[in-house]
CSV table of C-alpha atoms in Angstrom, one decimal:
chain,number,residue,atom,x,y,z
A,61,MET,CA,-0.7,-1.4,-2.8
A,62,LYS,CA,0.0,1.6,-0.6
A,63,ILE,CA,-3.0,3.6,0.6
A,64,LEU,CA,-3.1,7.0,2.2
A,65,VAL,CA,-6.1,7.3,4.6
A,66,THR,CA,-6.6,10.9,5.7
A,67,GLY,CA,-8.6,11.5,8.9
A,68,GLY,CA,-7.7,7.9,9.8
A,69,ALA,CA,-7.7,8.6,13.6
A,70,GLY,CA,-11.4,9.6,13.4
A,71,PHE,CA,-14.5,7.5,13.7
A,72,ILE,CA,-15.1,6.2,10.1
A,73,GLY,CA,-11.5,6.6,9.0
A,74,SER,CA,-10.2,4.3,11.8
A,75,ASN,CA,-12.8,1.7,11.2
A,76,PHE,CA,-11.8,1.8,7.5
A,77,VAL,CA,-8.2,1.2,8.5
A,78,PHE,CA,-9.1,-1.8,10.6
A,79,TYR,CA,-11.4,-3.2,7.8
A,80,MET,CA,-8.7,-2.8,5.1
A,81,MET,CA,-5.9,-4.3,7.2
A,82,GLU,CA,-8.0,-7.3,7.9
A,83,LYS,CA,-9.3,-7.6,4.3
A,84,HIS,CA,-6.0,-6.8,2.7
A,85,PRO,CA,-3.2,-7.7,5.2
A,86,ASP,CA,-0.5,-7.2,2.5
A,87,TYR,CA,-1.5,-3.5,1.8
A,88,ASP,CA,0.6,-0.7,3.3
A,89,ILE,CA,-1.6,1.9,5.0
A,90,VAL,CA,-0.4,5.4,6.0
A,91,VAL,CA,-2.8,7.5,8.1
A,92,LEU,CA,-2.5,11.2,8.0
A,93,ASP,CA,-4.4,13.0,10.7
A,94,LYS,CA,-4.2,16.5,12.3
A,95,LEU,CA,-5.5,15.1,15.6
A,96,THR,CA,-8.1,17.8,16.2
A,97,TYR,CA,-10.7,17.3,18.8
A,98,ALA,CA,-12.3,14.4,16.8
A,99,GLY,CA,-9.0,12.6,16.1
A,100,ASN,CA,-8.0,10.1,18.7
A,101,LEU,CA,-4.7,8.3,18.3
A,102,GLU,CA,-5.6,5.8,21.0
A,103,THR,CA,-8.1,4.5,18.6
A,104,LEU,CA,-5.3,3.2,16.4
A,105,GLU,CA,-3.3,1.7,19.2
A,106,SER,CA,-4.0,-1.9,18.1
A,107,VAL,CA,-2.3,-1.4,14.7
A,108,MET,CA,0.5,1.0,15.6
A,109,LYS,CA,3.1,-1.8,15.7
A,110,ASN,CA,1.9,-3.5,12.5
A,111,PRO,CA,4.8,-3.2,9.9
A,112,HIS,CA,2.2,-2.4,7.2
A,113,PHE,CA,1.0,0.6,9.1
A,114,LYS,CA,2.3,4.1,9.6
A,115,PHE,CA,0.9,7.2,11.3
A,116,VAL,CA,1.8,10.8,10.4
A,117,LYS,CA,0.5,13.9,12.2
A,118,ALA,CA,-0.2,16.6,9.7
A,119,ASP,CA,-2.9,18.9,8.3
A,120,ILE,CA,-4.3,18.1,4.9
A,121,ALA,CA,-4.4,21.9,4.2
A,122,ASP,CA,-0.6,22.1,4.9
A,123,ARG,CA,0.7,21.9,1.3
A,124,ASP,CA,4.4,21.5,2.2
A,125,ALA,CA,3.7,18.7,4.6
A,126,VAL,CA,1.3,16.9,2.3
A,127,PHE,CA,3.7,17.1,-0.7
A,128,ASP,CA,6.6,16.0,1.3
A,129,LEU,CA,4.6,12.9,2.4
A,130,PHE,CA,3.6,12.1,-1.1
A,131,GLU,CA,7.2,12.4,-2.3
A,132,GLN,CA,8.4,10.0,0.4
A,133,GLU,CA,5.6,7.4,0.3
A,134,LYS,CA,4.6,7.1,-3.4
A,135,PHE,CA,0.9,6.3,-2.8
A,136,ASP,CA,-1.2,4.2,-5.1
A,137,VAL,CA,-4.6,5.3,-3.6
A,138,VAL,CA,-5.8,8.2,-1.5
A,139,VAL,CA,-9.0,7.9,0.6
A,140,ASN,CA,-10.0,11.3,2.1
A,141,PHE,CA,-12.0,11.0,5.3
A,142,ALA,CA,-10.4,14.1,6.8
A,143,ALA,CA,-13.1,16.7,7.5
A,144,GLU,CA,-14.6,18.9,10.0
A,145,SER,CA,-18.0,17.2,10.3
A,146,HIS,CA,-20.1,18.5,13.2
A,147,VAL,CA,-23.0,20.6,12.0
A,148,ASP,CA,-23.3,22.6,15.3
A,149,ARG,CA,-19.6,23.4,15.3
A,150,SER,CA,-19.9,24.6,11.6
A,151,ILE,CA,-22.6,27.1,12.7
A,152,GLU,CA,-20.3,28.4,15.4
A,153,ASP,CA,-17.2,28.6,13.1
A,154,PRO,CA,-17.8,28.2,9.4
A,155,GLY,CA,-14.3,29.3,8.3
A,156,LEU,CA,-12.6,26.3,9.8
A,157,PHE,CA,-14.9,24.0,7.8
A,158,LEU,CA,-14.1,25.8,4.6
A,159,THR,CA,-10.4,25.6,5.2
A,160,THR,CA,-10.2,21.9,6.0
A,161,ASN,CA,-13.0,20.5,3.8
A,162,ILE,CA,-12.4,22.6,0.6
A,163,LEU,CA,-8.8,23.8,0.6
A,164,GLY,CA,-7.6,20.6,2.2
A,165,THR,CA,-9.2,18.6,-0.5
A,166,GLN,CA,-7.6,20.9,-3.1
A,167,VAL,CA,-4.1,20.3,-1.6
A,168,LEU,CA,-4.6,16.5,-1.6
A,169,MET,CA,-5.7,16.5,-5.3
A,170,ASP,CA,-2.9,18.7,-6.3
A,171,ALA,CA,-0.5,16.2,-4.7
A,172,CYS,CA,-2.3,13.4,-6.5
A,173,ARG,CA,-1.8,15.1,-9.8
A,174,LYS,CA,1.8,15.8,-9.3
A,175,TYR,CA,2.7,12.3,-8.1
A,176,GLY,CA,0.4,10.3,-10.4
A,177,ILE,CA,-2.0,8.6,-7.9
A,178,GLY,CA,-4.1,5.8,-9.3
A,179,ARG,CA,-7.3,6.7,-7.5
A,180,TYR,CA,-8.4,9.6,-5.3
A,181,HIS,CA,-11.6,8.8,-3.4
A,182,GLN,CA,-13.6,11.5,-1.7
A,183,VAL,CA,-15.7,10.5,1.3
A,184,SER,CA,-18.7,12.8,1.3
A,185,THR,CA,-22.2,12.9,2.9
A,186,ASP,CA,-25.9,12.7,2.1
A,187,GLU,CA,-26.2,16.1,3.7
A,188,VAL,CA,-25.1,17.7,0.4
A,189,TYR,CA,-28.6,16.9,-0.9
A,190,GLY,CA,-30.4,18.9,1.8
A,191,ASP,CA,-33.5,17.2,3.2
A,192,LEU,CA,-36.7,15.5,2.3
A,193,PRO,CA,-40.2,16.1,3.6
A,194,LEU,CA,-41.3,13.9,6.5
A,195,ASP,CA,-44.6,13.1,4.8
A,196,ARG,CA,-43.1,11.8,1.6
A,197,THR,CA,-41.6,8.5,2.6
A,198,ASP,CA,-41.6,7.5,-1.1
A,199,LEU,CA,-38.8,10.0,-1.9
A,200,PHE,CA,-35.1,9.1,-1.6
A,201,PHE,CA,-31.8,10.7,-2.5
A,202,THR,CA,-30.2,9.4,-5.7
A,203,GLU,CA,-27.0,10.3,-7.3
A,204,GLU,CA,-29.0,12.6,-9.6
A,205,THR,CA,-30.6,14.6,-6.7
A,206,PRO,CA,-29.6,18.2,-7.0
A,207,ILE,CA,-27.2,19.6,-4.3
A,208,HIS,CA,-29.1,21.8,-1.9
A,209,THR,CA,-27.2,22.4,1.3
A,210,SER,CA,-28.5,23.6,4.7
A,211,SER,CA,-25.5,24.2,6.9
A,212,PRO,CA,-21.9,25.5,6.5
A,213,TYR,CA,-20.8,21.9,7.0
A,214,SER,CA,-22.8,20.5,4.2
A,215,ALA,CA,-22.0,23.4,2.0
A,216,SER,CA,-18.3,22.8,2.5
A,217,LYS,CA,-18.7,19.1,1.7
A,218,ALA,CA,-20.7,19.9,-1.4
A,219,SER,CA,-18.1,22.4,-2.5
A,220,ALA,CA,-15.4,19.8,-2.1
A,221,ASP,CA,-17.4,17.3,-4.2
A,222,LEU,CA,-17.8,19.8,-7.0
A,223,LEU,CA,-14.0,20.5,-6.9
A,224,VAL,CA,-13.3,16.8,-7.1
A,225,GLN,CA,-15.5,16.5,-10.2
A,226,ALA,CA,-13.9,19.5,-11.7
A,227,TYR,CA,-10.4,18.0,-11.2
A,228,HIS,CA,-11.6,14.9,-12.9
A,229,ARG,CA,-13.0,16.8,-15.9
A,230,THR,CA,-10.3,19.4,-16.2
A,231,PHE,CA,-7.2,17.5,-15.3
A,232,GLY,CA,-8.2,13.9,-15.9
A,233,LEU,CA,-7.6,13.0,-12.2
A,234,PRO,CA,-9.0,9.5,-11.5
A,235,VAL,CA,-11.6,10.1,-8.8
A,236,THR,CA,-14.6,8.6,-7.2
A,237,ILE,CA,-17.0,10.1,-4.6
A,238,SER,CA,-19.2,8.3,-2.1
A,239,ARG,CA,-22.1,10.0,-0.2
A,240,CYS,CA,-23.1,8.0,2.9
A,241,SER,CA,-26.0,8.2,5.4
A,242,ASN,CA,-25.4,8.6,9.1
A,243,ASN,CA,-22.8,6.1,10.4
A,244,TYR,CA,-22.7,4.5,13.8
A,245,GLY,CA,-20.7,1.9,15.6
A,246,PRO,CA,-17.4,1.5,17.6
A,247,TYR,CA,-15.2,4.5,18.1
A,248,HIS,CA,-17.9,7.0,17.4
A,249,PHE,CA,-17.0,10.4,18.9
A,250,PRO,CA,-19.0,10.9,22.1
A,251,GLU,CA,-20.6,14.3,21.0
A,252,LYS,CA,-22.6,12.6,18.2
A,253,LEU,CA,-26.1,11.4,18.9
A,254,ILE,CA,-25.8,7.7,19.5
A,255,PRO,CA,-22.7,7.7,21.7
A,256,LEU,CA,-23.9,10.8,23.5
A,257,ILE,CA,-27.1,9.1,24.4
A,258,ILE,CA,-25.3,5.9,25.5
A,259,SER,CA,-22.8,7.7,27.7
A,260,ARG,CA,-25.3,10.0,29.3
A,261,ALA,CA,-27.9,7.3,29.8
A,262,LEU,CA,-25.2,5.1,31.6
A,263,ALA,CA,-24.7,8.1,34.0
A,264,ASP,CA,-28.5,8.6,34.4
A,265,GLU,CA,-28.1,12.1,33.0
A,266,SER,CA,-30.8,13.9,30.9
A,267,LEU,CA,-30.8,13.1,27.2
A,268,PRO,CA,-31.1,16.2,25.0
A,269,VAL,CA,-33.3,15.6,21.9
A,270,TYR,CA,-33.7,18.4,19.4
A,271,GLY,CA,-37.2,19.8,18.8
A,272,THR,CA,-39.8,16.9,19.0
A,273,GLY,CA,-37.3,14.2,17.9
A,274,GLU,CA,-39.2,13.6,14.7
A,275,ASN,CA,-36.2,14.3,12.3
A,276,VAL,CA,-35.4,11.2,10.4
A,277,ARG,CA,-32.0,9.7,9.5
A,278,ASP,CA,-31.0,6.7,7.5
A,279,TRP,CA,-28.5,4.8,9.8
A,280,LEU,CA,-25.6,2.8,8.4
A,281,TYR,CA,-23.4,0.5,10.5
A,282,VAL,CA,-19.8,1.7,10.0
A,283,GLU,CA,-18.4,-1.6,8.8
A,284,ASP,CA,-21.0,-1.8,6.0
A,285,HIS,CA,-19.7,1.7,4.9
A,286,CYS,CA,-16.1,0.5,4.9
A,287,ALA,CA,-17.0,-2.5,2.8
A,288,ALA,CA,-18.7,-0.2,0.3
A,289,ILE,CA,-15.7,2.0,-0.1
A,290,ASN,CA,-13.5,-1.0,-0.6
A,291,ARG,CA,-15.8,-2.1,-3.4
A,292,ILE,CA,-15.7,1.4,-5.0
A,293,LEU,CA,-11.9,1.3,-4.9
A,294,GLU,CA,-11.8,-2.1,-6.5
A,295,ASP,CA,-14.4,-1.7,-9.3
A,296,GLY,CA,-16.0,1.8,-9.1
A,297,ARG,CA,-16.0,3.8,-12.3
A,298,GLU,CA,-13.8,6.9,-12.4
A,299,GLY,CA,-15.7,10.2,-12.1
A,300,GLU,CA,-18.7,8.5,-10.6
A,301,VAL,CA,-20.7,9.3,-7.4
A,302,TYR,CA,-22.0,6.4,-5.3
A,303,ASN,CA,-24.6,6.7,-2.6
A,304,ILE,CA,-24.2,4.4,0.4
A,305,GLY,CA,-27.2,3.9,2.6
A,306,GLY,CA,-28.5,1.4,5.1
A,307,HIS,CA,-32.3,1.4,4.5
A,308,ASN,CA,-32.5,1.9,8.3
A,309,GLU,CA,-34.6,5.0,8.7
A,310,ARG,CA,-35.5,6.0,12.2
A,311,THR,CA,-36.6,9.2,13.9
A,312,ASN,CA,-34.1,10.6,16.4
A,313,LEU,CA,-36.6,9.8,19.1
A,314,GLN,CA,-36.9,6.2,18.0
A,315,VAL,CA,-33.1,5.9,18.1
A,316,VAL,CA,-33.0,7.3,21.7
A,317,LYS,CA,-35.7,4.9,22.8
A,318,THR,CA,-34.0,1.9,21.2
A,319,ILE,CA,-30.8,2.7,23.1
A,320,LEU,CA,-32.7,3.2,26.4
A,321,LYS,CA,-34.4,-0.2,26.0
A,322,GLN,CA,-31.0,-1.8,25.2
A,323,LEU,CA,-29.5,-0.3,28.4
A,324,GLY,CA,-32.6,-0.9,30.6
A,325,LYS,CA,-32.9,2.9,31.3
A,326,PRO,CA,-36.2,4.9,31.6
A,327,GLU,CA,-37.6,7.1,28.9
A,328,SER,CA,-38.0,9.8,31.6
A,329,LEU,CA,-34.4,10.7,31.0
A,330,ILE,CA,-35.4,12.3,27.6
A,331,THR,CA,-35.4,16.1,27.6
A,332,PHE,CA,-36.5,18.0,24.5
A,333,VAL,CA,-34.4,21.1,23.7
A,334,THR,CA,-34.6,24.0,21.3
A,335,ASP,CA,-34.2,22.7,17.7
A,336,ARG,CA,-30.9,23.4,15.8
A,337,ALA,CA,-31.0,26.2,13.2
A,338,GLY,CA,-31.7,24.9,9.7
A,339,HIS,CA,-32.2,21.4,11.0
A,340,ASP,CA,-32.8,19.0,8.1
A,341,LEU,CA,-36.0,17.0,8.4
A,342,ARG,CA,-35.3,13.7,6.7
A,343,TYR,CA,-32.4,11.9,5.0
A,344,ALA,CA,-33.0,8.8,3.0
A,345,ILE,CA,-30.6,7.3,0.5
A,346,ASP,CA,-31.3,5.0,-2.5
A,347,PRO,CA,-28.2,2.8,-2.8
A,348,ALA,CA,-29.4,1.0,-5.9
A,349,LYS,CA,-26.4,2.1,-7.9
A,350,MET,CA,-24.0,0.5,-5.4
A,351,MET,CA,-26.0,-2.7,-5.3
A,352,ASN,CA,-26.5,-3.0,-9.1
A,353,GLU,CA,-23.0,-2.0,-10.3
A,354,LEU,CA,-20.8,-3.2,-7.5
A,355,GLY,CA,-22.8,-6.0,-5.8
A,356,TRP,CA,-22.7,-4.3,-2.4
A,357,GLN,CA,-25.5,-4.2,0.2
A,358,PRO,CA,-25.6,-3.5,3.9
A,359,THR,CA,-25.6,-6.6,6.0
A,360,THR,CA,-26.3,-5.1,9.5
A,361,THR,CA,-29.8,-4.3,10.6
A,362,PHE,CA,-30.3,-1.3,12.8
A,363,ASP,CA,-31.4,-3.4,15.8
A,364,GLU,CA,-28.3,-5.6,15.5
A,365,GLY,CA,-26.0,-2.7,14.9
A,366,ILE,CA,-27.3,-0.8,18.0
A,367,ARG,CA,-26.8,-4.0,20.0
A,368,ARG,CA,-23.2,-4.3,18.9
A,369,THR,CA,-22.6,-0.6,19.4
A,370,VAL,CA,-24.0,-0.5,22.9
A,371,GLU,CA,-22.0,-3.6,23.9
A,372,TRP,CA,-18.8,-2.0,22.5
A,373,TYR,CA,-19.3,1.2,24.6
A,374,LEU,CA,-20.0,-0.9,27.7
A,375,ASP,CA,-16.8,-2.9,27.0
A,376,ASN,CA,-14.7,0.2,26.2
A,377,GLU,CA,-15.6,2.8,28.8
A,378,SER,CA,-12.0,3.9,29.3
A,379,TRP,CA,-11.9,4.9,25.6
A,380,TRP,CA,-14.9,7.3,25.6
A,381,LYS,CA,-14.4,8.5,29.2
A,382,SER,CA,-10.9,9.6,28.2
A,383,ILE,CA,-12.5,11.7,25.5
A,384,ILE,CA,-15.1,13.2,27.7
A,385,SER,CA,-12.4,14.1,30.2
A,386,GLY,CA,-10.2,15.6,27.4
A,387,ASP,CA,-7.2,13.4,28.4
A,388,TYR,CA,-7.1,11.7,25.0
A,389,GLN,CA,-5.7,14.9,23.5
A,390,ASN,CA,-2.5,14.3,25.4
A,391,TYR,CA,-2.0,10.8,24.0
A,392,TYR,CA,0.1,11.9,21.1
A,393,GLU,CA,2.6,13.7,23.3
A,394,ARG,CA,2.7,10.7,25.6
A,395,MET,CA,3.3,8.3,22.7
A,396,TYR,CA,6.0,10.4,20.9
A,397,ALA,CA,7.6,12.6,23.5
A,398,GLU,CA,10.6,10.3,23.9
A,399,ARG,CA,10.9,9.4,20.2
């Protein structure tokens, strides 16, 4: 089995690479990543010398580069993690998100059609469903929930999902889609909420929290997400959407306070800032389809996952400090300048 993992130098993509190489050591895995600000080649350092692993620097929207790679490697499966994914950045520059998240997806699927890929899997997000009211804790996103996007980011991901479904119906491309809740864990890019709070709290800096911190997210430990995608690749039905959630709903303020308690830092570090434009109120996923059809369920509670995550950041300060300083962006040149 040869798998192409796009965006594999990012947070969830890299964790998926580690999970699959441990779970299926005989699989060949090729990572394609553009190494934008969120892609960090240092993350993959532990697998770079594995004979079953290969890294390629390229843009999924670069048709020639993608088709050349497919011609060379003859992939069996493609898992597309590659995406611009930060909501605030999408508000500043929507065009970049449309190019990568929609046109890049089209290029990948065109290559899959030409070279006869056995499965194309699109990694999406629960944000395509919009949000739920804070006072209706009985409501959850299911696979039948209508798409109702709030930001350029979520609109671009929803557009990609619709395109994937269209390629399945029109061309018969064997596809699956997963929509996950907020992930957290090792190698999470430091501008995201949980690693941002950890790094700033360790430095005793103020901790910015949007609005009143009452927005609710369903948190999923990244390894549980990787296990779910593996199950979809193994037994998921072609053309289907699968929601992946952790049943770990917390307000943003609760998340911040949990991290502060874990670190032994005071809540006085919390600073409330002007809310994000179009900020979704609540996300909550019903993963019943994954559980009933594929026998998957999350195994990591939020408290246990946060403990592991905080410990990882304490043990790997050089990784995230390199990102904060910007030095990680020179790693590719350092690795390959003499090759």
